[in-house]
Coordinates of C-alpha atoms and ligand atoms in Angstrom, one line a residue:
Chain A
M1 CA 7.3 17.7 76.5
V2 CA 8.8 18.7 79.6
E3 CA 11.9 20.4 77.9
V4 CA 9.2 22.6 76.3
L5 CA 8.3 23.9 79.3
T6 CA 11.2 24.6 80.9
T7 CA 12.3 27.0 78.4
R8 CA 12.7 30.8 79.1
T9 CA 9.6 32.3 77.6
E10 CA 7.6 30.2 79.9
S11 CA 8.1 32.6 83.1
A12 CA 6.9 35.5 81.2
Q13 CA 3.8 33.1 79.8
K14 CA 2.9 32.8 83.5
A15 CA 3.2 36.6 84.6
V16 CA 0.6 37.2 82.2
M17 CA -1.5 34.2 83.3
H18 CA -2.1 35.3 87.0
L19 CA -2.7 38.7 86.3
Q20 CA -5.6 37.2 83.8
A21 CA -7.0 35.1 86.6
D22 CA -9.5 36.8 88.0
S23 CA -8.4 40.4 88.8
Q24 CA -11.4 42.1 90.4
A25 CA -10.2 40.1 93.7
E26 CA -7.6 41.3 95.7
S27 CA -4.3 39.2 96.2
K28 CA -3.7 38.0 100.0
V29 CA -0.6 35.7 99.5
A30 CA 1.8 36.3 96.7
L31 CA 4.1 33.8 95.8
K32 CA 7.4 35.1 94.0
G33 CA 9.8 32.7 92.3
L34 CA 9.3 30.0 94.9
S35 CA 11.5 27.0 94.8
V36 CA 11.6 24.0 97.2
W37 CA 14.5 21.3 97.8
Y38 CA 14.5 18.6 100.0
G39 CA 18.3 17.8 100.4
M40 CA 19.5 17.8 96.5
S41 CA 16.1 17.5 94.9
K42 CA 13.8 20.5 93.9
V43 CA 10.4 19.6 94.3
V44 CA 8.8 23.0 93.9
D45 CA 10.2 25.0 90.9
D46 CA 9.7 28.7 90.6
V47 CA 6.3 29.1 91.3
S48 CA 4.7 32.4 91.3
I49 CA 1.2 32.3 92.3
D50 CA -1.5 35.2 93.6
F51 CA -3.9 33.6 96.0
R52 CA -7.0 35.7 96.2
R53 CA -8.8 37.0 99.0
N54 CA -12.2 35.5 99.3
R55 CA -11.8 32.4 96.8
V56 CA -11.1 29.2 97.0
T57 CA -7.9 28.1 94.9
A58 CA -7.7 24.6 93.9
V59 CA -4.0 23.2 93.7
M60 CA -4.0 20.1 91.4
G61 CA -1.3 17.7 89.9
P62 CA -0.3 14.3 89.7
S63 CA 1.0 12.9 93.1
G64 CA 4.5 13.9 94.1
C65 CA 4.5 17.2 92.4
G66 CA 5.0 19.1 95.3
K67 CA 1.5 20.2 96.5
T68 CA 1.5 19.5 99.9
T69 CA 5.0 21.2 99.9
L70 CA 3.9 24.3 98.5
L71 CA 1.0 24.3 101.3
K72 CA 3.5 23.6 103.9
T73 CA 5.7 26.7 102.7
L74 CA 2.7 28.9 103.1
N75 CA 2.5 28.5 106.9
R76 CA 6.5 27.6 107.3
M77 CA 5.6 23.9 108.3
I78 CA 8.2 23.3 105.9
D79 CA 10.7 24.6 108.8
L80 CA 9.9 21.3 110.5
V81 CA 11.4 19.4 107.9
P82 CA 15.1 19.1 108.7
D83 CA 16.8 18.8 105.3
A84 CA 14.3 21.4 103.5
R85 CA 15.6 24.5 101.8
V86 CA 13.0 27.1 100.6
E87 CA 14.0 30.1 97.9
G88 CA 11.8 33.0 96.3
E89 CA 9.5 35.0 97.9
A90 CA 6.0 34.8 99.7
Y91 CA 4.2 37.7 100.4
M92 CA 0.8 38.0 102.9
D93 CA -0.5 41.0 103.1
G94 CA 2.8 42.9 101.5
Q95 CA 4.9 41.2 104.3
N96 CA 7.8 38.5 103.5
I97 CA 6.6 35.6 105.2
L98 CA 9.7 33.3 104.5
D99 CA 11.8 36.2 106.3
P100 CA 13.5 34.2 108.9
Q101 CA 12.9 37.3 111.3
F102 CA 9.0 36.5 110.6
D103 CA 7.4 34.4 114.0
V104 CA 6.5 31.5 112.6
T105 CA 4.2 31.1 115.6
I106 CA 2.2 34.7 114.6
L107 CA 2.0 33.2 111.0
R108 CA 0.2 30.0 111.7
R109 CA -2.1 32.2 113.8
H110 CA -3.2 34.0 110.7
V111 CA -2.6 30.8 108.4
G112 CA -4.5 28.0 109.3
M113 CA -4.2 24.3 107.7
V114 CA -6.3 20.7 107.9
F115 CA -4.6 17.9 107.0
Q116 CA -5.7 15.0 104.7
K117 CA -6.1 12.8 107.5
P118 CA -8.0 14.0 110.3
N119 CA -6.1 14.3 113.2
P120 CA -7.7 15.1 116.6
F121 CA -5.8 15.8 119.8
P122 CA -6.5 13.0 122.4
M123 CA -9.0 15.1 124.4
S124 CA -12.3 16.2 124.6
I125 CA -14.2 18.0 121.3
Y126 CA -14.4 20.9 123.2
D127 CA -10.9 20.9 124.3
N128 CA -9.7 20.5 120.8
V129 CA -11.8 23.3 119.6
A130 CA -10.5 25.2 122.2
F131 CA -6.8 24.4 122.2
G132 CA -6.0 27.4 119.6
P133 CA -7.5 30.0 121.7
R134 CA -6.3 28.9 124.9
I135 CA -2.7 28.4 123.3
H136 CA -2.7 32.1 122.2
G137 CA -4.0 33.1 126.0
M138 CA -7.8 33.1 126.2
K139 CA -8.3 32.0 129.5
K140 CA -12.0 33.0 130.6
K141 CA -14.6 30.3 130.1
G142 CA -17.3 32.5 128.8
E143 CA -15.1 33.6 125.9
L144 CA -14.0 30.1 125.2
D145 CA -17.4 28.7 125.5
R146 CA -18.2 31.4 122.7
V147 CA -15.7 30.6 120.4
V148 CA -15.8 26.6 120.4
E149 CA -19.6 27.4 119.8
E150 CA -19.2 29.7 117.0
S151 CA -16.3 27.5 115.5
L152 CA -18.7 24.7 115.5
V153 CA -21.3 26.4 114.0
G154 CA -19.0 27.5 111.4
A155 CA -17.8 24.2 110.7
G156 CA -21.3 23.0 110.4
L157 CA -20.7 20.1 113.1
Y158 CA -22.3 21.9 116.3
G159 CA -25.7 20.4 116.1
E160 CA -24.1 16.9 116.0
V161 CA -22.2 17.7 118.7
K162 CA -23.6 20.1 121.3
D163 CA -24.7 17.7 123.8
K164 CA -21.3 15.6 123.6
L165 CA -18.5 18.4 123.7
G166 CA -16.9 16.5 126.4
K167 CA -16.6 13.4 124.9
P168 CA -13.1 12.3 123.5
A169 CA -12.7 13.7 119.8
S170 CA -12.0 10.1 118.7
S171 CA -15.6 8.8 119.4
L172 CA -16.7 11.1 116.4
S173 CA -16.9 9.8 112.5
G174 CA -14.0 10.2 110.4
G175 CA -16.2 13.4 108.5
Q176 CA -17.2 14.5 111.9
Q177 CA -13.5 14.6 113.0
Q178 CA -12.5 16.6 109.8
R179 CA -15.2 18.9 110.2
M180 CA -13.9 19.4 113.9
C181 CA -10.3 19.7 112.5
I182 CA -11.6 22.9 110.5
A183 CA -13.6 24.2 113.6
R184 CA -10.3 23.9 115.5
A185 CA -8.3 25.9 112.4
I186 CA -11.0 28.6 112.5
A187 CA -11.2 28.6 116.0
I188 CA -8.0 31.2 116.1
K189 CA -9.7 33.0 113.5
P190 CA -7.0 32.8 110.7
E191 CA -7.1 35.1 107.6
V192 CA -6.2 31.8 104.8
L193 CA -6.9 28.4 105.3
L194 CA -4.9 25.8 103.9
L195 CA -6.6 22.3 103.1
D196 CA -4.7 19.4 102.0
E197 CA -7.1 17.2 100.1
P198 CA -9.5 17.4 103.5
T199 CA -11.7 15.0 101.8
S200 CA -9.8 12.5 100.6
A201 CA -10.5 10.0 104.0
L202 CA -14.0 10.5 103.7
D203 CA -17.4 9.0 102.3
P204 CA -19.4 11.0 99.7
S205 CA -21.8 12.0 102.1
G206 CA -18.9 13.5 104.6
S207 CA -17.0 15.0 101.8
L208 CA -20.3 17.0 100.2
K209 CA -20.2 18.5 103.9
V210 CA -16.7 19.7 103.6
E211 CA -17.6 20.9 100.2
Q212 CA -20.2 23.0 101.1
L213 CA -18.7 24.0 104.4
I214 CA -15.5 25.2 102.0
T215 CA -17.9 27.3 100.2
T216 CA -19.6 28.9 103.0
L217 CA -16.1 29.9 104.4
K218 CA -15.1 31.7 101.4
E219 CA -16.9 34.9 102.7
N220 CA -14.5 35.4 105.5
Y221 CA -11.4 33.5 104.5
T222 CA -8.9 33.2 101.4
L223 CA -8.5 29.3 100.9
V224 CA -6.1 26.9 99.2
L225 CA -7.5 23.6 98.7
V226 CA -5.0 20.9 97.4
T227 CA -7.4 18.1 95.7
H228 CA -6.9 14.8 93.7
N229 CA -10.5 15.1 92.8
M230 CA -11.5 17.1 89.5
Q231 CA -15.1 17.1 90.1
Q232 CA -14.2 18.5 93.4
A233 CA -12.2 21.4 91.8
A234 CA -14.8 22.4 89.5
R235 CA -17.5 22.4 92.0
I236 CA -15.9 24.5 94.7
S237 CA -12.9 26.5 93.4
D238 CA -12.7 30.0 91.6
N239 CA -9.4 29.4 90.6
T240 CA -6.9 26.4 89.7
A241 CA -3.2 26.1 89.9
F242 CA -2.0 23.2 88.0
L243 CA 1.5 21.8 89.1
Y244 CA 3.8 19.5 87.2
E245 CA 6.8 18.0 88.5
G246 CA 7.3 21.2 90.8
R247 CA 6.3 23.9 88.0
L248 CA 3.3 25.6 87.6
V249 CA 2.0 24.7 84.5
E250 CA -1.1 26.7 84.4
Y251 CA -2.6 28.9 86.6
G252 CA -6.5 30.7 85.8
E253 CA -10.1 30.8 86.4
T254 CA -11.2 27.2 87.1
G255 CA -14.5 27.3 84.8
Q256 CA -12.1 28.3 81.6
M257 CA -9.4 26.1 82.7
F258 CA -11.7 22.7 82.6
E259 CA -12.9 23.7 79.5
N260 CA -10.6 25.1 77.6
P261 CA -7.0 24.7 79.0
K262 CA -4.3 26.6 77.4
E263 CA -1.7 24.1 77.7
E264 CA -1.6 20.3 76.6
L265 CA -0.1 18.9 79.8
T266 CA -3.4 20.7 81.8
E267 CA -5.5 19.0 79.0
K268 CA -4.0 15.7 79.2
Y269 CA -4.5 15.6 83.3
I270 CA -7.9 16.8 82.9
T271 CA -9.1 14.4 80.5
G272 CA -7.5 11.8 82.5
K273 CA -4.8 10.5 79.6
F274 CA -2.0 11.0 81.9
G275 CA 0.7 8.3 82.2
Chain B
M1 CA -6.6 -26.6 93.9
N2 CA -5.9 -28.7 96.8
S3 CA -7.2 -26.1 99.4
E4 CA -8.6 -29.0 101.4
K5 CA -5.4 -30.7 102.1
G6 CA -3.4 -27.5 102.9
L7 CA -6.1 -26.5 105.1
G8 CA -6.1 -29.8 107.0
A9 CA -2.2 -29.3 107.3
R10 CA -2.5 -25.5 108.5
K11 CA -4.8 -26.6 111.3
A12 CA -2.5 -29.3 112.4
K13 CA 0.2 -26.9 112.6
D14 CA -2.1 -24.4 114.4
W15 CA -3.0 -26.6 117.2
T16 CA 0.7 -27.7 117.6
M17 CA 1.2 -24.3 118.5
R18 CA -1.4 -23.8 120.9
G19 CA -0.2 -27.0 122.3
V20 CA 3.3 -25.4 122.8
A21 CA 2.4 -22.4 123.7
L22 CA 0.2 -23.6 126.6
A23 CA 2.5 -26.2 127.9
L24 CA 5.5 -23.6 128.1
T25 CA 2.9 -20.9 129.6
L26 CA 2.4 -23.8 132.5
V27 CA 5.8 -24.4 133.1
I28 CA 6.2 -20.7 133.9
L29 CA 3.5 -20.9 136.1
I30 CA 4.2 -23.6 138.4
P31 CA 7.0 -21.9 140.1
L32 CA 4.9 -18.8 140.4
F33 CA 2.3 -20.4 142.3
D34 CA 4.7 -22.4 144.0
I35 CA 6.4 -19.2 145.7
I36 CA 3.0 -17.8 146.4
Y37 CA 2.2 -21.2 148.1
V38 CA 5.1 -21.7 150.0
V39 CA 5.0 -17.7 151.3
A40 CA 1.4 -17.8 152.2
V41 CA 1.8 -21.5 154.1
N42 CA 4.7 -20.6 156.2
S43 CA 3.2 -16.9 157.0
A44 CA -0.3 -18.1 157.8
P45 CA 0.3 -18.9 161.7
A46 CA 1.9 -15.2 162.2
L47 CA -0.7 -13.0 160.6
S48 CA -2.1 -11.1 163.4
L49 CA -2.6 -7.3 163.7
T50 CA 0.8 -7.1 165.8
I51 CA 2.4 -6.9 162.6
L52 CA 0.7 -3.3 161.9
T53 CA 1.2 -2.5 165.7
K54 CA 4.3 -3.6 167.0
T55 CA 8.3 -3.1 165.4
T56 CA 10.4 -5.9 164.1
A57 CA 12.2 -6.2 167.5
D58 CA 8.6 -7.3 169.1
G59 CA 7.6 -9.5 166.4
G60 CA 5.7 -7.1 164.4
L61 CA 6.6 -5.4 160.8
I62 CA 5.3 -1.7 160.9
N63 CA 8.8 0.1 161.3
A64 CA 9.7 -2.0 157.8
I65 CA 6.7 -1.4 156.2
A66 CA 6.8 2.1 157.1
G67 CA 10.3 2.6 156.0
S68 CA 9.9 0.6 152.5
V69 CA 6.9 3.0 151.9
F70 CA 8.7 5.9 152.7
L71 CA 11.8 4.9 150.5
V72 CA 10.1 4.2 148.1
C73 CA 7.6 7.2 147.8
F74 CA 10.6 9.3 148.1
S75 CA 12.8 7.8 145.6
S76 CA 9.7 7.5 143.2
L77 CA 9.2 11.3 143.4
L78 CA 12.9 12.1 142.8
A79 CA 12.7 9.6 139.5
I80 CA 9.6 10.6 138.0
L81 CA 10.5 14.3 138.1
L82 CA 14.5 13.7 137.0
G83 CA 13.2 10.6 134.7
V84 CA 10.2 12.3 132.7
F85 CA 12.1 15.6 132.0
S86 CA 15.4 13.4 130.7
G87 CA 12.9 11.5 129.0
V88 CA 11.2 14.6 127.4
Y89 CA 14.7 15.9 126.6
L90 CA 16.0 12.6 124.7
A91 CA 12.9 12.5 122.7
E92 CA 12.0 15.8 121.4
F93 CA 15.0 18.1 121.7
G94 CA 17.9 15.7 122.1
G95 CA 20.8 16.3 119.8
R96 CA 24.1 14.5 119.8
F97 CA 24.4 14.6 123.7
A98 CA 21.3 12.9 123.9
S99 CA 23.0 9.7 122.4
V100 CA 25.4 9.7 125.2
V101 CA 22.9 10.0 128.0
R102 CA 21.0 7.3 126.2
L103 CA 23.9 5.2 126.3
L104 CA 24.7 5.8 129.8
A105 CA 21.0 4.9 130.6
D106 CA 21.0 1.6 129.2
V107 CA 24.4 1.0 130.9
L108 CA 23.1 2.2 134.0
T109 CA 20.0 -0.4 133.6
G110 CA 22.7 -3.4 133.6
V111 CA 24.6 -2.3 136.8
P112 CA 23.8 -4.7 139.0
S113 CA 22.3 -3.2 142.1
I114 CA 24.8 -4.0 144.7
V115 CA 27.2 -1.8 142.8
V116 CA 24.9 0.9 143.0
G117 CA 24.3 0.0 146.7
Y118 CA 28.0 0.1 147.3
F119 CA 28.3 3.6 145.1
G120 CA 25.9 4.9 147.1
F121 CA 27.9 3.8 150.6
I122 CA 30.9 5.5 149.3
V123 CA 29.6 8.7 147.9
F124 CA 26.7 9.6 150.2
V125 CA 27.1 7.6 153.2
L126 CA 31.0 8.3 153.5
D127 CA 32.2 11.1 151.3
F128 CA 28.9 13.4 151.7
G129 CA 29.2 12.1 155.3
W130 CA 25.3 11.5 155.7
G131 CA 25.5 8.2 157.3
F132 CA 23.2 5.7 156.7
S133 CA 19.9 7.5 156.0
A134 CA 16.9 7.9 154.4
L135 CA 18.5 10.4 151.8
A136 CA 21.3 8.1 150.9
A137 CA 19.0 4.8 150.6
A138 CA 16.3 7.2 148.5
L139 CA 19.0 8.3 146.2
A140 CA 20.4 4.7 145.6
L141 CA 16.8 3.6 144.7
T142 CA 16.6 6.6 142.3
I143 CA 19.8 5.9 140.5
I144 CA 18.1 2.0 139.9
M145 CA 14.7 3.7 138.9
L146 CA 15.8 6.5 136.6
P147 CA 16.9 4.7 133.7
Y148 CA 13.5 2.6 133.2
V149 CA 11.7 5.9 133.9
T150 CA 13.5 7.6 131.5
R151 CA 13.8 5.3 128.8
T152 CA 10.1 4.4 129.2
T153 CA 9.4 7.9 128.9
E154 CA 11.2 8.3 125.8
F155 CA 9.5 5.6 124.1
A156 CA 6.3 6.7 124.9
L157 CA 6.9 10.1 123.4
R158 CA 8.0 8.8 120.1
K159 CA 5.3 6.9 119.8
V160 CA 2.9 9.7 119.6
P161 CA 1.7 10.3 116.1
S162 CA 3.6 13.2 114.1
D163 CA 0.2 14.3 112.4
M164 CA -1.1 15.1 116.3
K165 CA 2.2 17.2 117.1
E166 CA 2.2 18.6 113.4
G167 CA -1.6 19.8 114.2
S168 CA -0.6 21.5 116.9
F169 CA 2.4 23.2 115.5
A170 CA 0.0 24.3 112.9
L171 CA -2.4 26.0 115.2
G172 CA 0.8 28.2 116.4
A173 CA 2.0 26.3 119.5
T174 CA 5.7 26.4 120.5
R175 CA 7.5 22.6 120.9
S176 CA 7.2 23.3 124.3
T177 CA 3.5 23.7 124.2
T178 CA 3.1 20.8 122.2
V179 CA 5.1 18.5 124.3
N180 CA 2.9 19.7 127.5
R181 CA -0.2 19.3 125.9
I182 CA -0.2 16.8 123.4
S183 CA 2.8 14.8 123.6
L184 CA 2.7 14.3 127.3
R185 CA -0.8 13.5 127.6
Y186 CA -1.1 11.2 124.7
A187 CA 2.2 9.2 126.1
A188 CA 0.8 9.6 129.8
P189 CA -0.1 5.7 130.1
G190 CA 3.0 4.8 128.8
I191 CA 5.1 6.8 131.0
L192 CA 2.7 5.6 133.8
T193 CA 3.3 1.8 133.2
G194 CA 7.1 2.4 133.1
V195 CA 7.0 4.3 136.4
L196 CA 5.1 1.8 138.0
I197 CA 7.7 -1.1 136.8
A198 CA 10.2 1.1 138.4
V199 CA 8.6 1.4 141.5
S200 CA 7.8 -2.2 141.8
I201 CA 11.6 -3.3 141.1
S202 CA 12.6 -0.4 144.0
L203 CA 10.1 -1.8 146.4
G204 CA 11.7 -5.4 145.5
E205 CA 15.5 -4.4 145.9
T206 CA 17.5 -5.3 148.8
A207 CA 21.5 -4.6 147.7
P208 CA 21.4 -1.2 146.9
L209 CA 19.9 -0.2 150.7
I210 CA 21.9 -2.7 152.6
Y211 CA 25.1 -0.3 152.3
T212 CA 23.0 3.2 152.5
A213 CA 19.7 2.6 154.8
D214 CA 21.4 0.3 157.0
F215 CA 18.3 -1.0 159.0
S216 CA 16.4 0.3 162.0
N217 CA 14.1 -1.3 164.7
Y218 CA 12.2 1.9 165.4
L219 CA 9.8 3.5 163.0
P220 CA 11.7 6.1 160.4
S221 CA 12.7 9.1 162.5
G222 CA 11.9 11.7 159.5
A223 CA 15.3 12.8 159.7
L224 CA 16.8 12.8 156.3
T225 CA 20.3 11.8 157.2
H226 CA 22.3 10.1 160.2
S227 CA 19.3 8.2 160.8
P228 CA 19.1 4.3 159.6
V229 CA 15.6 3.3 157.8
G230 CA 14.0 -0.3 158.4
Y231 CA 12.6 -2.1 155.0
L232 CA 10.6 -5.2 154.3
T233 CA 13.4 -6.8 152.1
Y234 CA 15.7 -6.8 154.8
V235 CA 13.6 -8.6 157.1
T236 CA 13.2 -11.1 154.4
W237 CA 16.8 -11.5 153.9
A238 CA 18.1 -11.4 157.1
Y239 CA 15.4 -13.1 159.2
I240 CA 15.4 -15.9 157.4
S241 CA 18.8 -17.0 158.4
E242 CA 18.3 -16.6 162.2
P243 CA 17.8 -19.7 164.4
F244 CA 14.3 -18.9 165.6
A245 CA 10.8 -20.0 164.1
S246 CA 9.3 -16.6 164.7
A247 CA 12.1 -14.7 162.7
H248 CA 11.2 -17.1 160.0
Q249 CA 7.5 -16.4 160.1
Q250 CA 8.0 -12.6 160.6
A251 CA 10.6 -13.3 156.9
F252 CA 7.7 -14.9 155.2
V253 CA 4.9 -12.4 156.3
A254 CA 7.7 -9.4 155.0
S255 CA 7.6 -11.3 151.3
L256 CA 3.9 -11.7 151.6
I257 CA 3.2 -8.0 152.2
L258 CA 5.9 -7.1 149.3
M259 CA 4.0 -9.2 146.9
L260 CA 0.5 -8.1 148.0
L261 CA 2.1 -4.2 147.7
V262 CA 3.8 -5.4 144.1
L263 CA 0.7 -6.8 143.1
S264 CA -1.8 -3.9 143.9
I265 CA 0.8 -1.7 142.2
G266 CA 0.2 -3.7 139.0
L267 CA -3.6 -3.6 139.5
C268 CA -3.5 0.0 140.0
A269 CA -1.5 0.4 136.7
R270 CA -4.1 -1.7 134.9
F271 CA -7.4 0.2 136.2
M272 CA -5.8 3.9 135.9
V273 CA -4.5 2.7 132.1
A274 CA -7.9 1.4 131.2
R275 CA -9.6 4.5 132.8
W276 CA -7.3 6.8 130.9
W277 CA -8.1 5.2 127.4
K278 CA -11.7 5.1 128.3
S279 CA -11.6 9.0 128.9
Ligands
ATP1 N1 10.4 15.4 104.2 C1 10.5 15.0 102.8 N2 12.2 14.6 102.6 C2 12.2 14.4 101.4 N3 11.6 14.4 99.9 C3 10.1 14.7 100.6 C4 9.7 14.8 101.7 N4 8.1 15.1 101.6 C5 8.1 14.6 100.2 N5 9.2 14.7 99.9 C6 9.2 14.6 98.4 O1 8.9 15.5 97.6 C7 8.2 15.4 96.6 C8 6.5 16.5 96.5 O2 5.9 16.0 97.5 P1 4.5 16.5 97.9 O3 4.3 15.8 99.6 O4 4.6 17.9 98.3 O5 3.7 16.0 96.8 P2 2.1 16.1 96.9 O6 1.9 16.6 95.7 O7 1.6 16.7 97.7 O8 1.8 14.4 96.3 P3 0.5 13.5 97.0 O9 -0.4 14.0 95.9 O10 0.9 12.2 96.6 O11 0.0 14.1 98.0 C9 7.5 14.1 96.4 O12 8.6 13.3 95.4 C10 8.3 13.4 97.7 O13 8.5 12.3 97.8
MG2 MG1 0.2 15.8 99.4

């Protein structure tokens, strides 16, 4: 099965595939032949995907297939891993963000990230959300107040916390913390938002809120959502990329892919007949 | 299943452990209370306001108290400044050079304080020509404190969860912004604890000061060089061997004050750390 996938014709097929996927939306971030190694092992293998503007793209695949690694490449957090090596190209609005000359702090202002586990900073809710704007030079109290409020409203958390913005962020529930982390990410007004299994640490009602939030964020952002939850991908994503052992097996419109997968591997994964 | 029998045996084991732990704790506490008792009883007759109004020459201690506080504040300032910076370097930026620094810091912790005192005498008092002085004494104390502050800072910074730092990087923060605004803030209680331990240690040191501060019966002159400084541990160490009852009492009062200072630093540390975690 795996051997069959590695054949040459595959990449030609893939090129056709991502042209078919949702061609009415513009491309925001385009990966071209992206490969990533940790030391000697190749964990992302020649992946080409177009992430489209104002769409939620779900990235799915079994544990260890390289989803987080792929996300970390998009905001160059991968640079922090000492023995990681990246090859290929990643264009955001036509600029190669993998170019060593490309300033990562600028890149990360435009590409926000929300982690699998909520990671509040050891400070108040207000200071958490104001962190990004502050380090990028916003100083005026009035301006900061407005951004903090806007972001919390955007993350659907404002009503719950408006009377306790000075309280430590650690006093929030897990679901609230995750929405605060989303507020923190959108406070610097990124264009792309990377979400790495943002609901895996949350209970169903917390997950539901975050899912609703992701759907509303679509209006302003390009979203990339890593998830293990098939129902979730089906509910809120427009396009889905299926990775297996670092390779892109299939990429297409979510509804179509779930109903009528082109690849046998995808079908097996979707129907839960995996390993 | 013979869970009943196993449970009984486990309980018995548990109680034995508790008993042994309690007994050993008491054994440690006995000498501690003995020290407190001896110091309290022997210093009680001499406790009066003269301690704070007169100098050692006239039966008081004010010059020694002032000298100790001055030296400890001065050296703490230097040790915190240097120690926190080198701790940050070791934890966040260090490469191969860092492991050398780390080794040196560990060796320095093991150097007997009398050796540090003698080093201070040779280098600061003689070579630099500062004479017996506050500067020479404070630097000697700084050398004693530095490895503690450096290493506790490094340890506290290493305990900062990496997902917190990644969160900061992901918002476009540089490494130094992340250290300043996230790591040091998270590590602050740990660093504070280390600093206060170092302060307590330096307050109780005699050896590094004998060769560098000498002793003075007068209040600290404010001059940094060529002016000996009095300090409490000297009174305890030297006056106890004088053939006068009043000198013995002064020695015990000096010990009492040292103990109270260390105790209040300890309480202060607990209070501050507890408050920090709350906020
Ligand atoms: N820092 C690292 N150094 C070396 N290998 C790593 C590192 N991070 C991840 N890997 C390896 O790379 C592969 C892909 O990891 P990645 O975290 O991208 O997987 P994933 O698809 O996100 O998995 P999961 O669904 O479990 O989160 C795994 O085999 C993992 O063991
Ligand atoms: Mg992952």
